[in-house]
Coordinates of C-alpha atoms and ligand atoms in Angstrom, one line a residue:
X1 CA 39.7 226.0 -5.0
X2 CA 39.8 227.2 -1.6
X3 CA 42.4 229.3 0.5
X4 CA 41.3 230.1 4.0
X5 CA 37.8 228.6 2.9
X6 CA 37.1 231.1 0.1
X7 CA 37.1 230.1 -3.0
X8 CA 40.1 231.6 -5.6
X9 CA 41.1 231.2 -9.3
X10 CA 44.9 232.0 -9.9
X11 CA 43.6 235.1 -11.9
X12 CA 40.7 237.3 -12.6
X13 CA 40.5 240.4 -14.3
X14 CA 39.0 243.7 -12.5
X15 CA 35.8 245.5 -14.4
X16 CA 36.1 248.6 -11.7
X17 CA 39.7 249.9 -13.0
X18 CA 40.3 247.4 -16.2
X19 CA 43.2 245.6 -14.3
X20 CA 44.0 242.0 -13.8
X21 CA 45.3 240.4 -10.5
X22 CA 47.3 237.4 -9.8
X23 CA 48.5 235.7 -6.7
X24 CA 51.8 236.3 -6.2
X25 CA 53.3 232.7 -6.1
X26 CA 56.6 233.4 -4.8
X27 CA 55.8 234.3 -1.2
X28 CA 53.4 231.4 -1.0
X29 CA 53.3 229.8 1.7
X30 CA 54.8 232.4 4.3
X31 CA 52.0 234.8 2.5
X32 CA 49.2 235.2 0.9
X33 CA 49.3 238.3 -1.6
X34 CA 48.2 239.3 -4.9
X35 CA 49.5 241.8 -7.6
X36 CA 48.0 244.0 -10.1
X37 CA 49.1 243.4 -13.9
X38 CA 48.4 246.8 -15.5
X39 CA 50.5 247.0 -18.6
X40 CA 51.9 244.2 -21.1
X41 CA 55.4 244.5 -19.2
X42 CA 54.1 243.7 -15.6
X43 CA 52.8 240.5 -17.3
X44 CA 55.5 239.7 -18.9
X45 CA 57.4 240.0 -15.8
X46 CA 55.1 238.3 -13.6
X47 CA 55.6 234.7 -15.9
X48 CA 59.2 235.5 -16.3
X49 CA 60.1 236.3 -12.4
X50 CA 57.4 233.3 -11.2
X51 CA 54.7 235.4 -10.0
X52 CA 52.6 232.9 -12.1
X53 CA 53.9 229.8 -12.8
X54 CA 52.8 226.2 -14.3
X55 CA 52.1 225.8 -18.2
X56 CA 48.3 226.7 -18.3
X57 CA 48.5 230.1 -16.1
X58 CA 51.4 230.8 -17.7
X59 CA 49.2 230.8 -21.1
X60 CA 46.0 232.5 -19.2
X61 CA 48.6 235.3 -18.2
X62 CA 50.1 236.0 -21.6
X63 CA 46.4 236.1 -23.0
X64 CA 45.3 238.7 -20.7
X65 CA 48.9 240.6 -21.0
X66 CA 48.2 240.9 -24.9
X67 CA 45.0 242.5 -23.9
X68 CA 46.6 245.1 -21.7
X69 CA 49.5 245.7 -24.7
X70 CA 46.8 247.2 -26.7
X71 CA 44.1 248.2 -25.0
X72 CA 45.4 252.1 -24.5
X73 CA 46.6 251.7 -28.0
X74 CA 44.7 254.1 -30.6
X75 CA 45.5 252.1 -33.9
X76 CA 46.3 248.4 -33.7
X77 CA 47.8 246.7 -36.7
X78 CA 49.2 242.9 -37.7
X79 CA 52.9 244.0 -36.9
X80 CA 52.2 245.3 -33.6
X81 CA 50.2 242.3 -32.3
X82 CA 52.8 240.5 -33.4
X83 CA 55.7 242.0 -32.0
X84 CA 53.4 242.5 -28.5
X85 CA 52.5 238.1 -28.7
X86 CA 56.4 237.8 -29.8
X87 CA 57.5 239.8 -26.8
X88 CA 54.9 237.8 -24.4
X89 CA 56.8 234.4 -25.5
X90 CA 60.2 235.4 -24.9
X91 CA 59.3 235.5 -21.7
X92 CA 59.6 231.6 -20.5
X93 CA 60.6 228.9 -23.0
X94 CA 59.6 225.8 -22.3
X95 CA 55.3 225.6 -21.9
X96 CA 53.5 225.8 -24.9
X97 CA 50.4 226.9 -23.6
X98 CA 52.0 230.6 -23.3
X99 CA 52.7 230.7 -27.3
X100 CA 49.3 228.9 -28.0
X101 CA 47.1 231.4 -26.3
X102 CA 48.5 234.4 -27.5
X103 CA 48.3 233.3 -30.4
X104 CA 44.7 232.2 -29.7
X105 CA 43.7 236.1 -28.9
X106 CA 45.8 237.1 -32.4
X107 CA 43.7 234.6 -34.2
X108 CA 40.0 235.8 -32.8
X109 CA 40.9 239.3 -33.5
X110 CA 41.5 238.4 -36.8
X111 CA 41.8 241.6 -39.2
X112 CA 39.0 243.3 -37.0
X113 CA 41.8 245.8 -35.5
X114 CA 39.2 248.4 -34.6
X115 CA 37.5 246.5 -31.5
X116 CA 41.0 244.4 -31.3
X117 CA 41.2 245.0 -27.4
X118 CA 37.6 244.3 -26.5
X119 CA 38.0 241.3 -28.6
X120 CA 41.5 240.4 -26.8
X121 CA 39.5 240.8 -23.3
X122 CA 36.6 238.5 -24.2
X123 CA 39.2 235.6 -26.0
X124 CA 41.3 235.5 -22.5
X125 CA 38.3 234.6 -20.5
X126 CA 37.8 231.9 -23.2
X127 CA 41.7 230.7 -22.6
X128 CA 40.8 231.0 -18.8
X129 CA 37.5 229.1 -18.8
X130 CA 38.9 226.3 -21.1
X131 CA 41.4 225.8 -18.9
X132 CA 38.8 225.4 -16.3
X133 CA 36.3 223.3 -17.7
X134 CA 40.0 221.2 -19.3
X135 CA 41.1 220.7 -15.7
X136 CA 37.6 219.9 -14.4
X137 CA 37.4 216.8 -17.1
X138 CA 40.9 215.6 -16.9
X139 CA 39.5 215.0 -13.1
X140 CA 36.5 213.1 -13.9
X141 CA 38.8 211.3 -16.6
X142 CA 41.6 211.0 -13.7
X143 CA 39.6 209.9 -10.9
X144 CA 38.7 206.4 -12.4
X145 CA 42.3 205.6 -12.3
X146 CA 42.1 206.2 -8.5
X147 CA 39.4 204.7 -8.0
X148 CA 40.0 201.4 -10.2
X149 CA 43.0 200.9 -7.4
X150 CA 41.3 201.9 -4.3
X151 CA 38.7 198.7 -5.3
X152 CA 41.7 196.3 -6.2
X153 CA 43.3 197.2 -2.4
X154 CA 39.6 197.0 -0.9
X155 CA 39.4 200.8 0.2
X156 CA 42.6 200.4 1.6
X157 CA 44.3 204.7 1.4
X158 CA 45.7 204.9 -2.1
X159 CA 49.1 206.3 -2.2
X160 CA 49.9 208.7 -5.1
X161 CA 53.5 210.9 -6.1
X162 CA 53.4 214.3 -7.3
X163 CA 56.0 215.9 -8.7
X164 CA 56.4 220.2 -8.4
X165 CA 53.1 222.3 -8.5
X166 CA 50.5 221.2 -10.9
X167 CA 48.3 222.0 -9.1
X168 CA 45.3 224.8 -9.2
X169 CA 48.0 227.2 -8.5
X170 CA 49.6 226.4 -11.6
X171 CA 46.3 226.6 -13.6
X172 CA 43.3 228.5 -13.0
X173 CA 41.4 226.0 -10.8
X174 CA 41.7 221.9 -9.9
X175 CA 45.1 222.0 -11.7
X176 CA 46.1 219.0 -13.8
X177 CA 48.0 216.1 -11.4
X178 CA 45.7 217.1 -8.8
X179 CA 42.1 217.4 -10.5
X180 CA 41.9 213.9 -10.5
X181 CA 42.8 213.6 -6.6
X182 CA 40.3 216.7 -5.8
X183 CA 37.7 214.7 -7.6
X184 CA 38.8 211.4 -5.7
X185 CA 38.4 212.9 -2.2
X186 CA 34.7 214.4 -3.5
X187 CA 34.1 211.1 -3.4
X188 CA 35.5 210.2 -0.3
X189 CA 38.2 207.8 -1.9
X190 CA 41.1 207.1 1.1
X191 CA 44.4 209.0 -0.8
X192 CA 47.4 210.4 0.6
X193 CA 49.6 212.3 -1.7
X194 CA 53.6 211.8 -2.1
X195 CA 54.9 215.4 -2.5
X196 CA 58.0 216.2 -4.0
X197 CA 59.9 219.0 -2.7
X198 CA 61.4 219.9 -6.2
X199 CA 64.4 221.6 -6.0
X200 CA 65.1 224.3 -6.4
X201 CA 62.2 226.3 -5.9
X202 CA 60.6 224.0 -3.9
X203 CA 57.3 224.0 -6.3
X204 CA 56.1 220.6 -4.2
X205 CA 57.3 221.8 -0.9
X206 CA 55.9 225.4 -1.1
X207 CA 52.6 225.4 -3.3
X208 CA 51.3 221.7 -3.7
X209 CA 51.8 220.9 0.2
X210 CA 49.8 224.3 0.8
X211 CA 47.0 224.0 -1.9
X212 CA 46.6 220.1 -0.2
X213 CA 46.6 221.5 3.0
X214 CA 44.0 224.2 2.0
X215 CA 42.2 221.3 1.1
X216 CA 42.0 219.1 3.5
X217 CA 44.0 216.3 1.5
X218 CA 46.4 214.0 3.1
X219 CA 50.2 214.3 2.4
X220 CA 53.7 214.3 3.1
X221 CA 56.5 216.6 2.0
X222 CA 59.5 213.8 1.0
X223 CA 63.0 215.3 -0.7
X224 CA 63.8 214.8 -4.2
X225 CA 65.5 211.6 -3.6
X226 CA 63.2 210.3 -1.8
X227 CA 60.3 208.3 -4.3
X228 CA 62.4 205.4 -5.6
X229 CA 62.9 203.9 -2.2
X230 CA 58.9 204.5 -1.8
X231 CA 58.7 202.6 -4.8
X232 CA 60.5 199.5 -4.0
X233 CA 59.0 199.2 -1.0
X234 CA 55.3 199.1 -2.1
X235 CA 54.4 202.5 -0.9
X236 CA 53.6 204.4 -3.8
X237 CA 50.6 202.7 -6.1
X238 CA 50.5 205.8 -8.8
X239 CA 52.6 208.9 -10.3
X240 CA 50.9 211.8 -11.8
X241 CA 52.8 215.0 -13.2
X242 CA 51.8 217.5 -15.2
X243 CA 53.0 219.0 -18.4
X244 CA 54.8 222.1 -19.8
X245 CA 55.0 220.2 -23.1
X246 CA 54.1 217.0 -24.8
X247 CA 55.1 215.9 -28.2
X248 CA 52.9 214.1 -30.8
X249 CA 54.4 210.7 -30.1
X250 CA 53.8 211.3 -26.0
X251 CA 57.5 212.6 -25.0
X252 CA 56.8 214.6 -21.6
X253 CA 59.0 217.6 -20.4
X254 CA 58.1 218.5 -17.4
X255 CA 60.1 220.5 -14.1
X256 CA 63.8 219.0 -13.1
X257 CA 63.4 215.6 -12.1
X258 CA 60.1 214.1 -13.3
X259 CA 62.4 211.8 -15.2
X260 CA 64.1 210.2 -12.7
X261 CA 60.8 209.4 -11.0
X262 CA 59.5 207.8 -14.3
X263 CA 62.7 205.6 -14.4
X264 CA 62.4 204.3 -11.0
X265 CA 58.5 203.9 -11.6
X266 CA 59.0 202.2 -14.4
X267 CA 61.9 199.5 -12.3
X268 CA 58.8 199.2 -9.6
X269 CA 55.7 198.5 -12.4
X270 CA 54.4 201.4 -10.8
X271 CA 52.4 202.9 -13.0
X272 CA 53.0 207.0 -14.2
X273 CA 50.4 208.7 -15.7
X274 CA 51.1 212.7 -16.9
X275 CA 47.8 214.9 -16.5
X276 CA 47.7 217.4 -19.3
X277 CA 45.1 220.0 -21.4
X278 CA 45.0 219.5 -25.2
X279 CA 46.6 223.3 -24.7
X280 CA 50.4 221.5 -23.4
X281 CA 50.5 219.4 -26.5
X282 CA 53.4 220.9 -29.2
X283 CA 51.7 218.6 -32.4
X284 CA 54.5 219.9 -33.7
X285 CA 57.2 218.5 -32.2
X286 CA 58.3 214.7 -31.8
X287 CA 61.4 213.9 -30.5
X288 CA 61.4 215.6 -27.2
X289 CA 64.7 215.3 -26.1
X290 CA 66.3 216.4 -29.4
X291 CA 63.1 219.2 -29.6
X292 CA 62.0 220.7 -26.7
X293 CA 63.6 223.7 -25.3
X294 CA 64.6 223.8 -22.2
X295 CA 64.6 226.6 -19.7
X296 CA 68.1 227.5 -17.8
X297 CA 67.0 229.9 -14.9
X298 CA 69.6 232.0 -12.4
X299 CA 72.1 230.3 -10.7
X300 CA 70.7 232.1 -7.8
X301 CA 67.9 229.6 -7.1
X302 CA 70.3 226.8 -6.4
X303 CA 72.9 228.5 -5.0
X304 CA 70.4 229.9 -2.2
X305 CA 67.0 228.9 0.1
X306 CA 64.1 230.6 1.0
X307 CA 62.5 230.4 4.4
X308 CA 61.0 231.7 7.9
X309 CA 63.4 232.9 10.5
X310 CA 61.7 234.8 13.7
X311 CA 58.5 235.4 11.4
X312 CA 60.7 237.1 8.8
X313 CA 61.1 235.2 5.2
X314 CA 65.0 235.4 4.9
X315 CA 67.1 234.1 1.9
X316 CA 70.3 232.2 3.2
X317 CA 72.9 231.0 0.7
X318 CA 74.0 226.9 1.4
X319 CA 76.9 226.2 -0.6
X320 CA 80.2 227.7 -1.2
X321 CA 80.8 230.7 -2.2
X322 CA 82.4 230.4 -5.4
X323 CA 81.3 227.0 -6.9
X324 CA 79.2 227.3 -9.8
X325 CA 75.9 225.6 -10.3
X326 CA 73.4 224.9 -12.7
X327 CA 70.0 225.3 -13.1
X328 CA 68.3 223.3 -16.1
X329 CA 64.2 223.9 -15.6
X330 CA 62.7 221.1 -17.0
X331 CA 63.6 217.6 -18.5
X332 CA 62.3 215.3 -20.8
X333 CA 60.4 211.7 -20.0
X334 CA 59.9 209.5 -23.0
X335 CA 56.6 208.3 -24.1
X336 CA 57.9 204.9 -23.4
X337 CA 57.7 205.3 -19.1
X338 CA 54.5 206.8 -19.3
X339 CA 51.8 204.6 -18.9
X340 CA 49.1 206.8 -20.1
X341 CA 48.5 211.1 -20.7
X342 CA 44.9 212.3 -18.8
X343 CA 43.3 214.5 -20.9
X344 CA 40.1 216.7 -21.1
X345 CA 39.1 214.0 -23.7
X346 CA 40.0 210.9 -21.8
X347 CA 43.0 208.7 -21.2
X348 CA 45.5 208.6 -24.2
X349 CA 48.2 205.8 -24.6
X350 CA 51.5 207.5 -25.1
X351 CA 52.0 207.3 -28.8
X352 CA 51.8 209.3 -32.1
X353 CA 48.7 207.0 -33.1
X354 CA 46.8 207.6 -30.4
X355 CA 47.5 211.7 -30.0
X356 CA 47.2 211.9 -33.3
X357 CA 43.6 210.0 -33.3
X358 CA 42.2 211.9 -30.0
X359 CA 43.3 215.1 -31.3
X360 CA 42.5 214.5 -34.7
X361 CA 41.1 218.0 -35.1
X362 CA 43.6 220.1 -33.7
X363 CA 46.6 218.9 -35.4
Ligands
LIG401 O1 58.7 226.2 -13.5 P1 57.3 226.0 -13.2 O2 56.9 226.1 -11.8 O3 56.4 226.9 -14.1 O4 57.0 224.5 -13.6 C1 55.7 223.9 -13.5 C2 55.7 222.5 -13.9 O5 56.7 221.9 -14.3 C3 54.4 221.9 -13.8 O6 54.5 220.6 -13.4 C4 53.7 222.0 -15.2 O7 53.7 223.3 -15.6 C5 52.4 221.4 -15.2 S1 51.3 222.6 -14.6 C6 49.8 222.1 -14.6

């Protein structure tokens, strides 16, 4: 997608020096920047401390950080890919994609440990470029839903809620929740995007409004709070959220919030659609509320705000001093409030009968 009308994936690995460079998410939108991964830790950190974020980069990044934990390495062996991929996965909990592609890499290397790291290079480009060509389809899939509205109000602007960043930023291109908007303003659909600030970090405020902007699409920043009085009064036709992880019978855990936007969807009959690669499914798991683990991050990103001041980006703390706070990641939206999962292989109703039968082979 574009930035400043150039075109960007999230990451891309560097032939001249054997390096791999990554936007640095955190400073976006006061800068543009990106960082060098040279060694296994500086990935790990990088997913950990946000510098990538959003289930499938997370995954792309851990697939190219196995790749630089062995490529200086003179003898590679079972144990140590294993302990390298185990230390990749502690570094976030909740998206599945991270533990799926490294173990993706681990499984094309196989026993072959002598050419382990050129195999390990090749196998992230295939995590990258699936997550691509994933995000591409869920679009073409995706856009029908847009446009199947935009005919019943007569070409009248479709109005559809986002929720955080799943956006290309959070992938490698298109993103998930927004392919299918990309794809609708290609073909010159009227849309105007709800965007959720999403506390704490401001995923919706900070990256989706800027990626939107970038290109071109129509939208407005709206607090937290702010989609179930949309809702009730007619001005929001669709939902679509992405995905850290899915369960077989369609329970969605997503960033802080998504459910509460499901609950007052579903009180509205508007309808909520989640936008996810086969790569965010945990086959698995079922019960996601009982199953999925979720991610508890620093105090410090609730307890303070990020922002411009005189063309300086200043942190300012806005609450008291000594009240504690919490900071839960992600929560869980049953299959039941979803009205449908966008896939690369086409829309899936939210239940074990349906996963199971579109994913058949992967299970
Ligand atoms: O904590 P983050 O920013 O990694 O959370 C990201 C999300 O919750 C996204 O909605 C999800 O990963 C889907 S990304 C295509």
């Amino acid at each position: 997608m574009q930035i400043d009308n150039k075109h960007y994936h999230t990451i891309w690995h560097n032939s001249e020096n054997d390096t791999v460079t990554v936007i640095d998410q955190r400073i976006l939108p006061f800068r543009f920047e990106t960082i060098e991964l040279n060694t296994i830790e500086d990935a790990w950190h990088a997913i950990a401390d946000m510098i990538v974020r959003g289930a499938p980069l997370i995954g792309v990044t851990a697939a190219y950080g196995l790749w630089l934990g062995i490529k200086n390495e003179s003898v590679v062996t079972s144990e140590l890919l294993k302990a390298k991929g185990d230390y990749l996965k502690s570094s976030r909990p909740t998206a599945v994609n991270l533990a799926i592609a490294v173990d993706q890499v681990i499984d094309a290397i196989g026993a072959d440990y002598a050419n382990a790291a050129e195999i390990a290079l090749k196998e992230a480009y295939v995590v990258k470029q699936n997550e691509i060509d994933f995000c591409d389809a869920i679009g073409e899939h995706g856009v029908k839903l847009i446009e199947a509205i935009s005919e019943k109000k007569k070409g009248e602007t479709v109005n559809i809620l986002t929720h955080c960043n799943a956006g290309w930023l959070a992938c490698v291109d298109w993103g998930t929740a927004t392919a299918p908007i990309y794809k609708a303003q290609l073909k010159g659909i009227d849309i105007h995007v709800w965007v959720d600030e999403t506390r704490p970090r401001n995923q919706g405020a900070k990256l989706t409004a800027y990626e939107l902007g970038e290109q071109g699409v129509s939208h407005t920043i709206i607090p937290d709070n702010t989609g179930g009085h949309l809702m009730q009064h007619g001005m929001v036709d669709l939902v679509i959220v992405g995905s850290d992880r899915t369960t077989r019978q369609g329970d969605v855990a997503n960033k802080i919030g998504t459910y509460l936007k499901a609950l007052a969807a579903s009180d509205n009959n508007v309808p909520f659609y989640v936008a996810l690669p086969s790569t965010t499914f945990d086959f698995n798991l079922k019960d996601g509320v009982k199953e999925i683990p979720i991610e508890q991050r620093d105090g410090a990103e609730v307890f303070a705000m990020e922002g411009v001041l005189n063309n300086e980006v200043v942190t300012t703390r806005i609450m008291p001093e000594n009240s504690p706070v919490a900071n839960y990641g992600f929560d869980v939206t049953p299959a039941r409030l979803v009205a449908g999962l966008i896939t690369e292989r086409g829309v899936c109703e939210a239940n074990e009968t349906a996963i199971t039968q579109m994913f058949n082979d992967k299970i």
